Coordinates of C-alpha atoms in Angstrom, one line a residue:
X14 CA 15.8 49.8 28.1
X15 CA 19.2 51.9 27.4
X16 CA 20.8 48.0 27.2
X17 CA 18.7 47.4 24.5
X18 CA 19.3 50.3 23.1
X19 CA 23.2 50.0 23.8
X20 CA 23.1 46.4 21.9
X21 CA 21.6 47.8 18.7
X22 CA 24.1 50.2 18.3
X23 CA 27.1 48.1 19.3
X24 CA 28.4 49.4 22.1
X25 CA 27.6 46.6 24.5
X26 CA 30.1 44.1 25.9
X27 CA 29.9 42.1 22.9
X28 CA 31.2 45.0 20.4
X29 CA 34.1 45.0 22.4
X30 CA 37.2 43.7 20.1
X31 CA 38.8 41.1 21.8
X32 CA 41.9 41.6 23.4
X33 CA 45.4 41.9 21.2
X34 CA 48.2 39.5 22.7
X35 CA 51.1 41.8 23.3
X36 CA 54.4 41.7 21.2
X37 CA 58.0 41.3 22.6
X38 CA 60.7 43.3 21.6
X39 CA 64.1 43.7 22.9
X40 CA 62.8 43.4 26.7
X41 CA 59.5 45.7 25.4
X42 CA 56.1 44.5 25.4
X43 CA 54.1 46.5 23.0
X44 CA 50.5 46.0 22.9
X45 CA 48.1 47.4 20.1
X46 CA 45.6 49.8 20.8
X47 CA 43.8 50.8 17.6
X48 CA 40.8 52.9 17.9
X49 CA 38.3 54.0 15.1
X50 CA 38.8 57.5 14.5
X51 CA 35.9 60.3 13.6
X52 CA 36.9 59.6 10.0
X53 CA 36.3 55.9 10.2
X54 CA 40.0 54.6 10.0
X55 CA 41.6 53.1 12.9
X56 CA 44.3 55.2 14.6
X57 CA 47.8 54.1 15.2
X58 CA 47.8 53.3 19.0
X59 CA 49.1 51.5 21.8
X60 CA 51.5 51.2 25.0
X61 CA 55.2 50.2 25.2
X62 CA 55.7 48.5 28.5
X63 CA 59.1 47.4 30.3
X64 CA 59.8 45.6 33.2
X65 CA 62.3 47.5 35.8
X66 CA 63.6 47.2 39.2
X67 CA 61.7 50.0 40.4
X68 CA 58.5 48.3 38.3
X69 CA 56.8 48.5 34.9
X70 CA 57.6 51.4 33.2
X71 CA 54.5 52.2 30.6
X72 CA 54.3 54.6 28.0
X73 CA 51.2 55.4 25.7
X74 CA 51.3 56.7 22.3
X75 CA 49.2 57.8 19.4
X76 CA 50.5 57.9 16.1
X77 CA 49.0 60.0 13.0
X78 CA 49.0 56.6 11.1
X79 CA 45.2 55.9 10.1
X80 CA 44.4 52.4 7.9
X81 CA 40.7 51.1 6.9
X82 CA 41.4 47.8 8.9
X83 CA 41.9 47.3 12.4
X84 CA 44.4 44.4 11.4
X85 CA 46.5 46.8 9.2
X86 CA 46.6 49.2 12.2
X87 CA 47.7 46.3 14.3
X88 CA 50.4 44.9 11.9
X89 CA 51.7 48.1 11.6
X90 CA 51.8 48.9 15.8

């Protein structure tokens, strides 16, 4: 019953976005995170990876950048 319900409202497997390939930069891999906000914009978001000796450093960040698309918000990450 509550998968049924979960599937009507879109928040079953399938509403999942599919996963964002990760961008390279200067030995970083950043990979867009955009989430729709309570507003209805998608956040700014996203991790900075980097590969080390002692293994990969991560950081994750929000930003107060908000754009109607999730593509905008990606382009812009």
């Amino acid at each position: 019953m509550f998968s049924k319900l979960k599937s009507a409202l879109g928040l079953g497997a399938s509403a999942q976005a599919p996963a964002i390939p990760p961008v390279e930069y200067n030995g970083y891999r950043i990979l867009p995170a955009p989430y729709r906000n309570s507003t209805g914009s998608f956040q700014t978001a996203g991790v900075i990876e980097k590969d080390t000796p002692e293994g990969v450093k991560r950081h994750d960040f929000v930003r107060a950048d908000t754009y109607e698309s999730q593509e905008d918000a990606i382009s812009f990450t």
